[in-house]
mmCIF file of C-alpha atoms in Angstrom:
data_model
loop_
_atom_site.group_PDB
_atom_site.id
_atom_site.type_symbol
_atom_site.label_atom_id
_atom_site.label_comp_id
_atom_site.label_asym_id
_atom_site.label_seq_id
_atom_site.Cartn_x
_atom_site.Cartn_y
_atom_site.Cartn_z
ATOM 1 C CA MET A 1 96.317 94.922 132.508
ATOM 2 C CA ALA A 2 93.320 95.823 130.415
ATOM 3 C CA ASP A 3 91.865 94.233 127.293
ATOM 4 C CA ARG A 4 90.877 97.603 125.869
ATOM 5 C CA VAL A 5 91.480 101.299 126.403
ATOM 6 C CA LEU A 6 88.702 103.882 126.308
ATOM 7 C CA VAL A 7 89.999 107.278 125.211
ATOM 8 C CA MET A 8 88.279 110.355 126.610
ATOM 9 C CA SER A 9 88.327 113.866 125.217
ATOM 10 C CA GLU A 10 86.483 116.864 126.645
ATOM 11 C CA GLY A 11 84.654 114.675 129.157
ATOM 12 C CA ARG A 12 83.319 112.214 126.571
ATOM 13 C CA ILE A 13 84.473 108.846 125.318
ATOM 14 C CA ALA A 14 86.167 109.598 122.001
ATOM 15 C CA GLY A 15 86.979 106.018 121.092
ATOM 16 C CA GLU A 16 88.087 102.571 122.082
ATOM 17 C CA LEU A 17 91.336 100.791 121.273
ATOM 18 C CA PRO A 18 92.308 97.162 121.795
ATOM 19 C CA ARG A 19 95.302 96.762 124.101
ATOM 20 C CA GLU A 20 97.550 95.775 121.188
ATOM 21 C CA GLN A 21 96.891 99.089 119.406
ATOM 22 C CA ALA A 22 96.893 101.353 122.460
ATOM 23 C CA ASN A 23 100.131 103.269 122.075
ATOM 24 C CA GLU A 24 100.740 106.970 122.607
ATOM 25 C CA GLN A 25 100.274 107.884 118.937
ATOM 26 C CA ALA A 26 97.004 105.954 118.565
ATOM 27 C CA VAL A 27 95.537 107.393 121.777
ATOM 28 C CA LEU A 28 96.370 110.951 120.729
ATOM 29 C CA LYS A 29 94.947 110.382 117.249
ATOM 30 C CA VAL A 30 91.621 109.276 118.742
ATOM 31 C CA ALA A 31 91.574 112.020 121.398
ATOM 32 C CA LEU A 32 92.367 114.822 118.968
ATOM 33 C CA ARG A 33 90.129 113.680 116.102
ATOM 34 C CA PRO A 34 87.539 116.275 115.054
ATOM 35 C CA GLU A 35 84.211 115.892 116.856
ATOM 36 C CA SER A 36 82.364 115.294 113.583
ATOM 37 C CA ALA A 37 84.191 111.998 112.972
ATOM 38 C CA PRO A 38 82.370 109.154 114.752
ATOM 39 C CA SER A 39 84.382 106.505 116.519
ATOM 40 C CA PRO A 40 84.341 103.328 114.434
ATOM 41 C CA SER A 41 84.301 101.086 117.495
ATOM 42 C CA LEU A 42 81.452 102.930 119.211
ATOM 43 C CA ALA A 43 79.279 103.680 116.176
ATOM 44 C CA ALA A 44 76.614 101.034 115.751
#
């Protein structure tokens, strides 16, 4: 088991989800989000 899931899209990390939120719908939402939208968990 993992504590978090890193979602990749087009060879890049598109976002990160905690295990509790990592379902099919959430993963697809992160993976298919437009490139201009930064990932909240990775933006610092």
